[in-house]
Every structure is written in structure tokens, then in C-alpha cells.
PDB file of C-alpha atoms and ligand atoms in Angstrom:
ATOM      1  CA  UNK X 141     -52.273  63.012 -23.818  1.00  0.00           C
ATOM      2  CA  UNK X 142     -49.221  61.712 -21.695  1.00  0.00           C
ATOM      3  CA  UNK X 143     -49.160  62.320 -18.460  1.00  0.00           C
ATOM      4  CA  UNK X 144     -45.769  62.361 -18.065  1.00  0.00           C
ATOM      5  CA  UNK X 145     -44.340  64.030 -21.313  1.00  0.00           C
ATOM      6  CA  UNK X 146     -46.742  67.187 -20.054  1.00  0.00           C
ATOM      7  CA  UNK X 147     -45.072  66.971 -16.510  1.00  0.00           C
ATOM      8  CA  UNK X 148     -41.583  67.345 -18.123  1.00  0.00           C
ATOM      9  CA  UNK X 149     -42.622  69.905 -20.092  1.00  0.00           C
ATOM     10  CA  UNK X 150     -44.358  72.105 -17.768  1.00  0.00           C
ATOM     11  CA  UNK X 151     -41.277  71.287 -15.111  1.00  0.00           C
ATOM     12  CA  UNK X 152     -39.034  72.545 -17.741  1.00  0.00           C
ATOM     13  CA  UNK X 153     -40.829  75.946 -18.281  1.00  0.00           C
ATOM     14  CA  UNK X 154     -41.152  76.194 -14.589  1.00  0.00           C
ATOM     15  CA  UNK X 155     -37.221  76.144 -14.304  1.00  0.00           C
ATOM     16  CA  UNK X 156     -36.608  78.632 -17.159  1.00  0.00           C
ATOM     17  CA  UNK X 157     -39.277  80.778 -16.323  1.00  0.00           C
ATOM     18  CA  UNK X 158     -37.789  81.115 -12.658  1.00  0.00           C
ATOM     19  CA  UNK X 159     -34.284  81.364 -14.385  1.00  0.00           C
ATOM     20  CA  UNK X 160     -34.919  84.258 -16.428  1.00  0.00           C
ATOM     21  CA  UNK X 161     -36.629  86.331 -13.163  1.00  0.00           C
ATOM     22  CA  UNK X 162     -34.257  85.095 -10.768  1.00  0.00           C
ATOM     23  CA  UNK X 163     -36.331  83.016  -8.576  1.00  0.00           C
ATOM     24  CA  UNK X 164     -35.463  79.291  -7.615  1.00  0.00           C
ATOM     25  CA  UNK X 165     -37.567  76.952  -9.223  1.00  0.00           C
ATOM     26  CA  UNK X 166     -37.733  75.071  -5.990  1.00  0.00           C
ATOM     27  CA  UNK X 167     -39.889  77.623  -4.786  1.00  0.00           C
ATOM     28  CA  UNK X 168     -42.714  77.095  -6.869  1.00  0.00           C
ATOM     29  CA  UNK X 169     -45.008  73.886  -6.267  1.00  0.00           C
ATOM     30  CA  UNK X 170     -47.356  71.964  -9.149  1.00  0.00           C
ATOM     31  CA  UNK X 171     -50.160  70.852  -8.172  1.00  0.00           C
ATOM     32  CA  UNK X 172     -52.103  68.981 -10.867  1.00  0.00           C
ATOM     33  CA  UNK X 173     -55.584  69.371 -10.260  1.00  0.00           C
ATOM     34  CA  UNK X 174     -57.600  66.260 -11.191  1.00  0.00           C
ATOM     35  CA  UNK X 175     -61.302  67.677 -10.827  1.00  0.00           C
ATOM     36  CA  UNK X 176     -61.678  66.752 -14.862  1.00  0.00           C
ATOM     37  CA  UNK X 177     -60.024  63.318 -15.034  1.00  0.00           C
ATOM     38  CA  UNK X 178     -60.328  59.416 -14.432  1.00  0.00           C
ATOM     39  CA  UNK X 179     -58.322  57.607 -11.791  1.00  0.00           C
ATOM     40  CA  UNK X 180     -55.971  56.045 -14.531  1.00  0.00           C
ATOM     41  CA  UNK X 181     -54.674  59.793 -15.352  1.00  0.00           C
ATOM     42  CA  UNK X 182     -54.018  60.264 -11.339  1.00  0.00           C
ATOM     43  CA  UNK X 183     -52.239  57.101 -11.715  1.00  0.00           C
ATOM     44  CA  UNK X 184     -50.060  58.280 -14.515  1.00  0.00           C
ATOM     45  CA  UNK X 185     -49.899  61.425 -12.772  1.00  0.00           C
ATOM     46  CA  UNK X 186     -48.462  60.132  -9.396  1.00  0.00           C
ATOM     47  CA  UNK X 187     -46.586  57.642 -11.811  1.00  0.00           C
ATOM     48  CA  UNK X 188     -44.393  60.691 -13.552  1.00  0.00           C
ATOM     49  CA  UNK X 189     -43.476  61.746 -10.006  1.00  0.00           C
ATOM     50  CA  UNK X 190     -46.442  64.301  -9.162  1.00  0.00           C
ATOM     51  CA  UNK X 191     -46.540  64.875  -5.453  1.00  0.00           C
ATOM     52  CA  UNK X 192     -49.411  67.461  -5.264  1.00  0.00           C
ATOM     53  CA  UNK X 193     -53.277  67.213  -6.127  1.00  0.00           C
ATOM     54  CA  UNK X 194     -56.684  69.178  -6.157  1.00  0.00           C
ATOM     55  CA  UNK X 195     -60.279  68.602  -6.319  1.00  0.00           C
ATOM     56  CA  UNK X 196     -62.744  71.248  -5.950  1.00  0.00           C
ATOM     57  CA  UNK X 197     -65.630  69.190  -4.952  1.00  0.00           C
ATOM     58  CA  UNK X 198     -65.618  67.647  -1.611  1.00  0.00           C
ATOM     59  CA  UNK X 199     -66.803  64.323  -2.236  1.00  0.00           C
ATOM     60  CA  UNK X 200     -64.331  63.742  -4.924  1.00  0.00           C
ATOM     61  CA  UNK X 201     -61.923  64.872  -2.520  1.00  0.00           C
ATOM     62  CA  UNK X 202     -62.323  62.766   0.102  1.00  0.00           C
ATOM     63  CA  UNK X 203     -62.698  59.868  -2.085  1.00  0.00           C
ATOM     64  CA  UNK X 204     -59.458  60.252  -4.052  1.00  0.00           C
ATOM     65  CA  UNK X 205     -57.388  61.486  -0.313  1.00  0.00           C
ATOM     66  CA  UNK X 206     -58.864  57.930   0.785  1.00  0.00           C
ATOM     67  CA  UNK X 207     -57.620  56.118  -2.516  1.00  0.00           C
ATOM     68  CA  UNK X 208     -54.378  58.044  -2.515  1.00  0.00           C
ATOM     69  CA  UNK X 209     -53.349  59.025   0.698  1.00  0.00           C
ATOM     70  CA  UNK X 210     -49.583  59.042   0.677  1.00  0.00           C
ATOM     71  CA  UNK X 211     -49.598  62.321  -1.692  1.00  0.00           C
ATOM     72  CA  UNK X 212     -50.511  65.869  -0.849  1.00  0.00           C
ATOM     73  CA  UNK X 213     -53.690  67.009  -1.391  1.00  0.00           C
ATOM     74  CA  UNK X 214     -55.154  70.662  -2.163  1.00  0.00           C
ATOM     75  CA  UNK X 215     -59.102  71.310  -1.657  1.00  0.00           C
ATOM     76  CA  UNK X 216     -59.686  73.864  -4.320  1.00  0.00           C
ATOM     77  CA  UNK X 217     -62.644  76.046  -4.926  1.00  0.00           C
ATOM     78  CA  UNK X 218     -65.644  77.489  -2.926  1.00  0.00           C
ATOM     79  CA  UNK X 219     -66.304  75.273  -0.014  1.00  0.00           C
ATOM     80  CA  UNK X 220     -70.248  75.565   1.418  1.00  0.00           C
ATOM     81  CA  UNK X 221     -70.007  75.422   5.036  1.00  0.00           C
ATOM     82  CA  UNK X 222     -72.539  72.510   4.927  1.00  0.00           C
ATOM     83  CA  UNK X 223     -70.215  70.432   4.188  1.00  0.00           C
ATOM     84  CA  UNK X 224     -67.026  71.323   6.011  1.00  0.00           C
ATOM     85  CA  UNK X 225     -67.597  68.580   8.428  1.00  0.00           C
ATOM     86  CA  UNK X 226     -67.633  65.880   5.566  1.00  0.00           C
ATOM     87  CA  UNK X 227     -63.620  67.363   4.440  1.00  0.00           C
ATOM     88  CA  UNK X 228     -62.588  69.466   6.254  1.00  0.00           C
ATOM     89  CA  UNK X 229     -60.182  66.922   8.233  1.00  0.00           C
ATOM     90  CA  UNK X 230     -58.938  65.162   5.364  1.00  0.00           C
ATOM     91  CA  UNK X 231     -57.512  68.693   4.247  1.00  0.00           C
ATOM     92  CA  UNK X 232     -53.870  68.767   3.474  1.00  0.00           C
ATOM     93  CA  UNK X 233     -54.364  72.494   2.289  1.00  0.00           C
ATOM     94  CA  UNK X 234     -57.271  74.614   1.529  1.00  0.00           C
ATOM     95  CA  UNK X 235     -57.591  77.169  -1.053  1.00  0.00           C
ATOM     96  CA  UNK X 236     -60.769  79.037  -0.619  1.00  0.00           C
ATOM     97  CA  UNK X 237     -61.064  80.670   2.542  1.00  0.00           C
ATOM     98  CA  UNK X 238     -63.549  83.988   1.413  1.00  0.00           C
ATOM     99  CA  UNK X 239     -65.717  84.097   4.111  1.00  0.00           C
ATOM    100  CA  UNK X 240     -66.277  84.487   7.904  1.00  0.00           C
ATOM    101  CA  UNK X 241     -69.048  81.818   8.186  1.00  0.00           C
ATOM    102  CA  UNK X 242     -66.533  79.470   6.598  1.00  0.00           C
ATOM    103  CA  UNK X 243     -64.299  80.136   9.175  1.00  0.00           C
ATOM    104  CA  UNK X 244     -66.092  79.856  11.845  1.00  0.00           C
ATOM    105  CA  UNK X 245     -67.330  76.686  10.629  1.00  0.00           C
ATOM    106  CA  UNK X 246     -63.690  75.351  10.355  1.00  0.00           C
ATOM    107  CA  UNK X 247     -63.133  76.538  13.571  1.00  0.00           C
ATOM    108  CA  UNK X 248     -65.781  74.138  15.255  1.00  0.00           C
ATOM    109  CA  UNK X 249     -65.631  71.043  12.834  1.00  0.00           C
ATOM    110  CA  UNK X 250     -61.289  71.050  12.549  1.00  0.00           C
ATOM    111  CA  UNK X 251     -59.377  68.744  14.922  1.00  0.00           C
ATOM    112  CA  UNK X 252     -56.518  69.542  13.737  1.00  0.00           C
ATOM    113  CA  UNK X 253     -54.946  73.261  12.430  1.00  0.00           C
ATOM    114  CA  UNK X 254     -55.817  73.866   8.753  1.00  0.00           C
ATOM    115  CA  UNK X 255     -53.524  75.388   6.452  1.00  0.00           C
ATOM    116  CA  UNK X 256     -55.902  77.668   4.664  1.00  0.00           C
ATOM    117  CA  UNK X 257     -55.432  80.151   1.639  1.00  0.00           C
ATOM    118  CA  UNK X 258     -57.659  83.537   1.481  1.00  0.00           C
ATOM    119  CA  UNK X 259     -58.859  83.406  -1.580  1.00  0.00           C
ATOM    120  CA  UNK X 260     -58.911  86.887  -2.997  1.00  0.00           C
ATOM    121  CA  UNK X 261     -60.859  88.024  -6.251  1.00  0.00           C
ATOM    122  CA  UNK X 262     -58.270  90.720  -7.463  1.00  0.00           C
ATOM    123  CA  UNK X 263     -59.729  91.279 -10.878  1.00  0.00           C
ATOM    124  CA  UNK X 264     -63.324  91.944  -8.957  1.00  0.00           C
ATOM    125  CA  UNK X 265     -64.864  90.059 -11.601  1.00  0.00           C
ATOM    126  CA  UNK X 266     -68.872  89.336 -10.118  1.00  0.00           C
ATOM    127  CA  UNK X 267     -68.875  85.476 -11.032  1.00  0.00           C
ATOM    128  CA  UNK X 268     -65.347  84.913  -9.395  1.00  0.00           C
ATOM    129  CA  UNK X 269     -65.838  84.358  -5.360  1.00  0.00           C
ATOM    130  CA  UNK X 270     -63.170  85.783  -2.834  1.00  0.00           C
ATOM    131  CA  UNK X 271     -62.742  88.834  -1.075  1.00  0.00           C
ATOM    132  CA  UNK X 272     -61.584  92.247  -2.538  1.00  0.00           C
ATOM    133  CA  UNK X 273     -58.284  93.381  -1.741  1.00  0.00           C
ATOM    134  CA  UNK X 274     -59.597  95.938   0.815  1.00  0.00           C
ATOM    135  CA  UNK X 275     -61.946  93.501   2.482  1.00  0.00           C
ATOM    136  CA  UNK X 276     -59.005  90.737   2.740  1.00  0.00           C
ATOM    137  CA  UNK X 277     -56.713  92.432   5.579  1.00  0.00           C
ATOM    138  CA  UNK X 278     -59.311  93.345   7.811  1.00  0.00           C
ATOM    139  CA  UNK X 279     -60.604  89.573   7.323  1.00  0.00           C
ATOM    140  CA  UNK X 280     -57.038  87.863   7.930  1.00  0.00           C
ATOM    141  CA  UNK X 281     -57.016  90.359  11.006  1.00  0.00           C
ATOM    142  CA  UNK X 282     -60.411  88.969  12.446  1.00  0.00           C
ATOM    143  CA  UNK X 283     -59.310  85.452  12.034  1.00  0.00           C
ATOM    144  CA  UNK X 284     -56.872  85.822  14.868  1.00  0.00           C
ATOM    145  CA  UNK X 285     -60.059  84.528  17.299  1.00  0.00           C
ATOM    146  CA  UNK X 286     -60.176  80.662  15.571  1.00  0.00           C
ATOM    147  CA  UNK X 287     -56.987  78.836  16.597  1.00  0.00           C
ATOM    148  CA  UNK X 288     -57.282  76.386  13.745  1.00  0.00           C
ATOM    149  CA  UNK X 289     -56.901  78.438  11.124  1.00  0.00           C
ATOM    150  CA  UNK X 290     -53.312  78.871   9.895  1.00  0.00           C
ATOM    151  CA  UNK X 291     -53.381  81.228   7.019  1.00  0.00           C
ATOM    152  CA  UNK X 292     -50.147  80.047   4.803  1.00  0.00           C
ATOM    153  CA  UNK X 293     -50.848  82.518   1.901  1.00  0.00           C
ATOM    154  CA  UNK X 294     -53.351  84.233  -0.894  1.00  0.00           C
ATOM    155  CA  UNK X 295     -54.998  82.726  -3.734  1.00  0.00           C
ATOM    156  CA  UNK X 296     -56.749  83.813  -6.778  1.00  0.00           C
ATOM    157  CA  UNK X 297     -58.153  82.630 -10.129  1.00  0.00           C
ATOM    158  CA  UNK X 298     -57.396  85.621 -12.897  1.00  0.00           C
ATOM    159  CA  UNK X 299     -59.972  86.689 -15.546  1.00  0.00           C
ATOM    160  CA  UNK X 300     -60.444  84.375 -18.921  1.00  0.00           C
ATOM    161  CA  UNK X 301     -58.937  86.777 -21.164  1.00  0.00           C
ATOM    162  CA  UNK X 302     -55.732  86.517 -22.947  1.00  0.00           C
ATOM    163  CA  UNK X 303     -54.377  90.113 -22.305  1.00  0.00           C
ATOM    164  CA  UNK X 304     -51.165  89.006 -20.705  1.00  0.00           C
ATOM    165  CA  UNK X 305     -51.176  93.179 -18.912  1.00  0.00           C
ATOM    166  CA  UNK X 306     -54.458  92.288 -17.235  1.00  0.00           C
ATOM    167  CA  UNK X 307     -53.267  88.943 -15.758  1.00  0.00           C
ATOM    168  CA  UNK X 308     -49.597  90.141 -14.737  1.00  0.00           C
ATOM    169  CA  UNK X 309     -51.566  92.840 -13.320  1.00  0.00           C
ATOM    170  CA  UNK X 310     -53.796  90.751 -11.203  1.00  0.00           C
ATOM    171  CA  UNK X 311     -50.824  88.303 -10.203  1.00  0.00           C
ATOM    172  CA  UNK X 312     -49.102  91.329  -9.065  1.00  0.00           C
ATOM    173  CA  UNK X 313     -51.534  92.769  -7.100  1.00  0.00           C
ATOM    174  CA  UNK X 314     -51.905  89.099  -5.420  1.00  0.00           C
ATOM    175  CA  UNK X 315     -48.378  89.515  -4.499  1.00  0.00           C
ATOM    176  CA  UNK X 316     -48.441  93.250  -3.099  1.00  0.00           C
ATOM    177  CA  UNK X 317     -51.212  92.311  -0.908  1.00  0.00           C
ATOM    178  CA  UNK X 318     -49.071  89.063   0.196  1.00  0.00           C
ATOM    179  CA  UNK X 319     -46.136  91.161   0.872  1.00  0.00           C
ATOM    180  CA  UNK X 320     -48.657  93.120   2.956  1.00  0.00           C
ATOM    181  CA  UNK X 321     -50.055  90.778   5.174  1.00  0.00           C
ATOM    182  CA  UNK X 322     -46.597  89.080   5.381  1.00  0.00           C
ATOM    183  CA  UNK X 323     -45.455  92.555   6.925  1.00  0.00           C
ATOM    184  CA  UNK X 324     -48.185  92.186   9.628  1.00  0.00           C
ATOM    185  CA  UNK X 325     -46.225  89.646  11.484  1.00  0.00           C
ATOM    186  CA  UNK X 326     -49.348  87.732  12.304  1.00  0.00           C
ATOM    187  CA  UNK X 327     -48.178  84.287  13.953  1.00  0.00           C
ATOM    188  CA  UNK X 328     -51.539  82.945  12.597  1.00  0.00           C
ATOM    189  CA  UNK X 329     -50.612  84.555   9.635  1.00  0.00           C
ATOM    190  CA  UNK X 330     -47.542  83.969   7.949  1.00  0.00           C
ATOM    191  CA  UNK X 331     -48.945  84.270   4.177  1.00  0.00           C
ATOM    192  CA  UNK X 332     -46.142  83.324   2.783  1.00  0.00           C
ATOM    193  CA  UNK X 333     -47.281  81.883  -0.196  1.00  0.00           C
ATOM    194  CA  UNK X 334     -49.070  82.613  -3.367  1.00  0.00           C
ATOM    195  CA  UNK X 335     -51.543  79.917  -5.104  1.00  0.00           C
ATOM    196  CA  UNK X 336     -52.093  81.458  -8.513  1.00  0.00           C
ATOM    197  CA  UNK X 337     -51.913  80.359 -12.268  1.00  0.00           C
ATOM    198  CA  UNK X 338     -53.278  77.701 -13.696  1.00  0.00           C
ATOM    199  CA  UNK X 339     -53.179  76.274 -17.337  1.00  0.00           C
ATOM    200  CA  UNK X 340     -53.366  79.076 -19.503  1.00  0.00           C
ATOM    201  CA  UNK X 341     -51.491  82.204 -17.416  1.00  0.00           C
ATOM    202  CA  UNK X 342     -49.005  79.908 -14.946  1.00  0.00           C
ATOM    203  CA  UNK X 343     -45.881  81.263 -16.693  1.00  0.00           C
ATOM    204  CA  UNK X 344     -46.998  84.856 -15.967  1.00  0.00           C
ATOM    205  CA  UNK X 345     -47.929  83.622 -12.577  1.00  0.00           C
ATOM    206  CA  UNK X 346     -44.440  82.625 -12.196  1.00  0.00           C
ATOM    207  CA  UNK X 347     -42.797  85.111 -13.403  1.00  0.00           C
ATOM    208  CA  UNK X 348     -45.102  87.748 -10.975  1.00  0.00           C
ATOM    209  CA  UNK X 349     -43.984  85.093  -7.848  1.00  0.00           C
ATOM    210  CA  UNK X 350     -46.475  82.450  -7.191  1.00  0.00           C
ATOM    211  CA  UNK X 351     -45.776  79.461  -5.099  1.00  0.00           C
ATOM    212  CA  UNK X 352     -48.313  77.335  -5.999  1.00  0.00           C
ATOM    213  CA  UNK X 353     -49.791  76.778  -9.699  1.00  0.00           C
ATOM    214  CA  UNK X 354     -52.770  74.691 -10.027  1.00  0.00           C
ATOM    215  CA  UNK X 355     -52.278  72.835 -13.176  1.00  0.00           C
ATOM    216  CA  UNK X 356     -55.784  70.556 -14.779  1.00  0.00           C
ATOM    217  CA  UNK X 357     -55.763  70.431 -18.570  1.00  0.00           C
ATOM    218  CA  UNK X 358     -52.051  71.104 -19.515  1.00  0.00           C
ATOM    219  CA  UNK X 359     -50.861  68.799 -17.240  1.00  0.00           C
ATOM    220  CA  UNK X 360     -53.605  65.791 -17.219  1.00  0.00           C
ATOM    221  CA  UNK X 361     -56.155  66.650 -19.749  1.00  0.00           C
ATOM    222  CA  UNK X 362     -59.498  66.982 -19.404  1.00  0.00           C
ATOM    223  CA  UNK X 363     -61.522  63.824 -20.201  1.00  0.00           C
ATOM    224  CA  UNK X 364     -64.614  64.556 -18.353  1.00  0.00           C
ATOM    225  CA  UNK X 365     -65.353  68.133 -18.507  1.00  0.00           C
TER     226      UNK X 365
HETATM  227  C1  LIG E 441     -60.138  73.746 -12.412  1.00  0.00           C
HETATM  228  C2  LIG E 441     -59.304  74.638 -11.606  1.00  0.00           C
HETATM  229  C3  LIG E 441     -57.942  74.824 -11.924  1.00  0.00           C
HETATM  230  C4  LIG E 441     -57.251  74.173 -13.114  1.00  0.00           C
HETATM  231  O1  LIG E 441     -57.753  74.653 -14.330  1.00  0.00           O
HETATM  232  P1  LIG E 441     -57.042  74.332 -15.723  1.00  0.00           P
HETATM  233  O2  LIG E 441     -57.380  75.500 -16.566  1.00  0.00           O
HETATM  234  O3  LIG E 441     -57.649  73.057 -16.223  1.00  0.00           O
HETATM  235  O4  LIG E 441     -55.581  74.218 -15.508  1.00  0.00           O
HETATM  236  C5  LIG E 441     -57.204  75.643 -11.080  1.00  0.00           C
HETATM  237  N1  LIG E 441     -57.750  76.255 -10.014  1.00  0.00           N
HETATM  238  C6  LIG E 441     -59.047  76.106  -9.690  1.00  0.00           C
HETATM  239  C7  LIG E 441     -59.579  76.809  -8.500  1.00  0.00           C
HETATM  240  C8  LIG E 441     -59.860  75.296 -10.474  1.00  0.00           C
HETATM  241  O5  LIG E 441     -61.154  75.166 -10.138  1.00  0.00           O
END
């Protein structure tokens, strides 16, 4: 595992993947997600050049933010809203807004405004969390009461399976639904961007627009899953 011969790698296909859709590859932002790795692979990581991180749990969040504060950092994955007070202000971006109570618990415990991601479970798989695609416009609608929640775009995680139709088609619909919000004008709401892909499906991802691909094992291995 190198750290930095993955980054190259991965930065390569990210160029030719954007190339040969037309997109610029400036558009699209890797974030290596670190929830399965030791502080020597972040080091390595931020080492290569890597600007962008995620955690999923909060505690390991706000213990590597603290450690390495001068990067960006991502909260990824379901959030309980018991302990939104213990993160929520160390939150550079946050993936895994799905829920009202969540909200509203950002709302009170933010002193600042969060740049928040509705996470969306296209594929309507039961174990995945995130709102169905009906359920998310009337939800980014009903956030227009809490004034620190800025919602920057959509994210999703796509099913484990390898059919590349069934993850295009999930990216897709991710995008569609972007487009759609993005339409609403929403000042709250600009949803410009698209958090989806991650080791196995990010060149799909890519190619079906996202903005944000959450990289773990590809990028930094995973030494302590
Ligand atoms: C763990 C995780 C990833 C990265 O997964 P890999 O398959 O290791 O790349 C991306 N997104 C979320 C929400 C995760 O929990």
C-alpha cells in the first residue's frame, strides 16, 4: 500500500475519465476517507498532497479535525442527533442530512452555517439510510425554516453489486434530482453538488457527474476494518 502511488493513480483516472465525458477534472473533489486507517496513512495521505478527509464516526472526527486542522474535513455517514452537539461545529461539510430531527437539532446546537448534503437512498435499498427521491424535495423545501442549514448538494451510497447499469442508474438519478432542486432556486439551497462514488463505482460516478467521491480502500487501504 502507498499512499501516494494510489493518489496518482486515482488522480489520473479522474482526469481521463472527465476527458472522455467532457467534464473538467477540476470539478470533481477526492476526499479520502480515513474511517479504516492509522494516523501514519493520514500522514502519508496529507503527505501526497490530499486536501480532503472523512470519518463517519464522530469521535474519530473530532479527534483527527483537532490533530489535523489545516485540511478539509467531511463528516460522513448517519449522524444520531445525540451527538450533534459533540461535532457538529467542527464540521467542514456534512454528508448525511436524512432526517428532520437532525435538522432541527443542527439548527439549535450550530453556531455557525453548516454546509450539509441530503443524503438520498436512490437504489431504496432497506439497510441504506436517506430519503427516497420523492420524500427529498419536499424535505429540502421544509428546511427553509433553520437558517443554519446550507444545503450545497445530494449524496448517496449505491448498492454492493457490480452491475455497472444499476449503479450508472442510481448515479443518474442522483443527478436528475440535483438538477431538480438546483432548478428551485432555493438561496438555502443551491445543491450544486453531487457526493457519490466511492472505491469500487467512482469512475461511473464520474462519468454520471459527481463532485465529490469518497475514496477509503483504493486510496489508503484498509488496515483496521
Ligand atoms: C466507508 C465509506 C466510504 C469509503 O468506502 P471505500 O469503499 O473504502 O472507498 C465512502 N462513503 C461512506 C459514506 C463510507 O461510509
Amino acid at each position: 500500500m502507498n499512499v501516494r502511488e494510489n493518489f496518482e493513480t486515482i488522480t489520473r483516472e479522474i482526469v481521463e475519465t472527465c476527458k472522455q465525458v467532457g467534464r473538467n477534472p477540476e470539478e470533481v473533489k477526492l476526499i479520502a476517507v480515513t474511517k479504516y486507517v492509522t494516523d501514519t496513512r493520514v500522514e502519508e495521505a496529507i503527505e501526497a498532497g490530499i486536501a480532503d478527509f472523512a470519518e463517519n464516526r464522530p469521535q474519530n472526527y473530532v479527534e483527527r479535525k483537532g490533530k489535523y486542522s489545516d485540511k478539509t474535513w467531511h463528516l460522513i455517514g448517519s449522524l444520531q442527533t445525540r451527538k450533534v452537539r459533540d461535532v457538529i461545529n467542527e464540521v467542514d461539510y456534512f454528508h448525511a442530512l436524512d432526517r428532520d430531527s437532525l435538522a432541527k437539532e443542527i439548527e439549535k446546537r450550530a453556531e455557525k452555517e453548516i454546509k450539509c448534503f441530503v443524503q438520498v437512498n436512490v437504489s431504496g435499498e432497506e439497510s441504506k439510510h436517506g430519503l427516497t427521491s420523492e420524500e427529498a424535495i419536499d424535505f429540502i423545501k421544509s428546511l427553509e425554516q433553520y437558517s443554519k442549514i446550507k444545503v450545497v448538494g445530494l449524496m448517496t451510497m449505491a448498492p454492493f453489486v457490480e452491475d455497472e447499469e444499476i449503479l450508472r442508474n442510481c448515479f443518474r438519478k442522483l443527478r436528475e434530482l440535483r438538477d431538480e432542486v438546483k432548478g428551485l432556486n432555493l438561496p438555502y439551497a443551491p445543491c450544486e453538488f453531487l457526493s457519490m462514488g466511492m472505491s469500487n463505482d467512482y469512475k461511473i460516478a464520474i462519468e454520471e457527474g459527481a463532485t465529490h467521491i469518497r475514496v477509503g480502500t483504493a486510496l489508503v487501504g484498509c488496515e483496521l476494518k
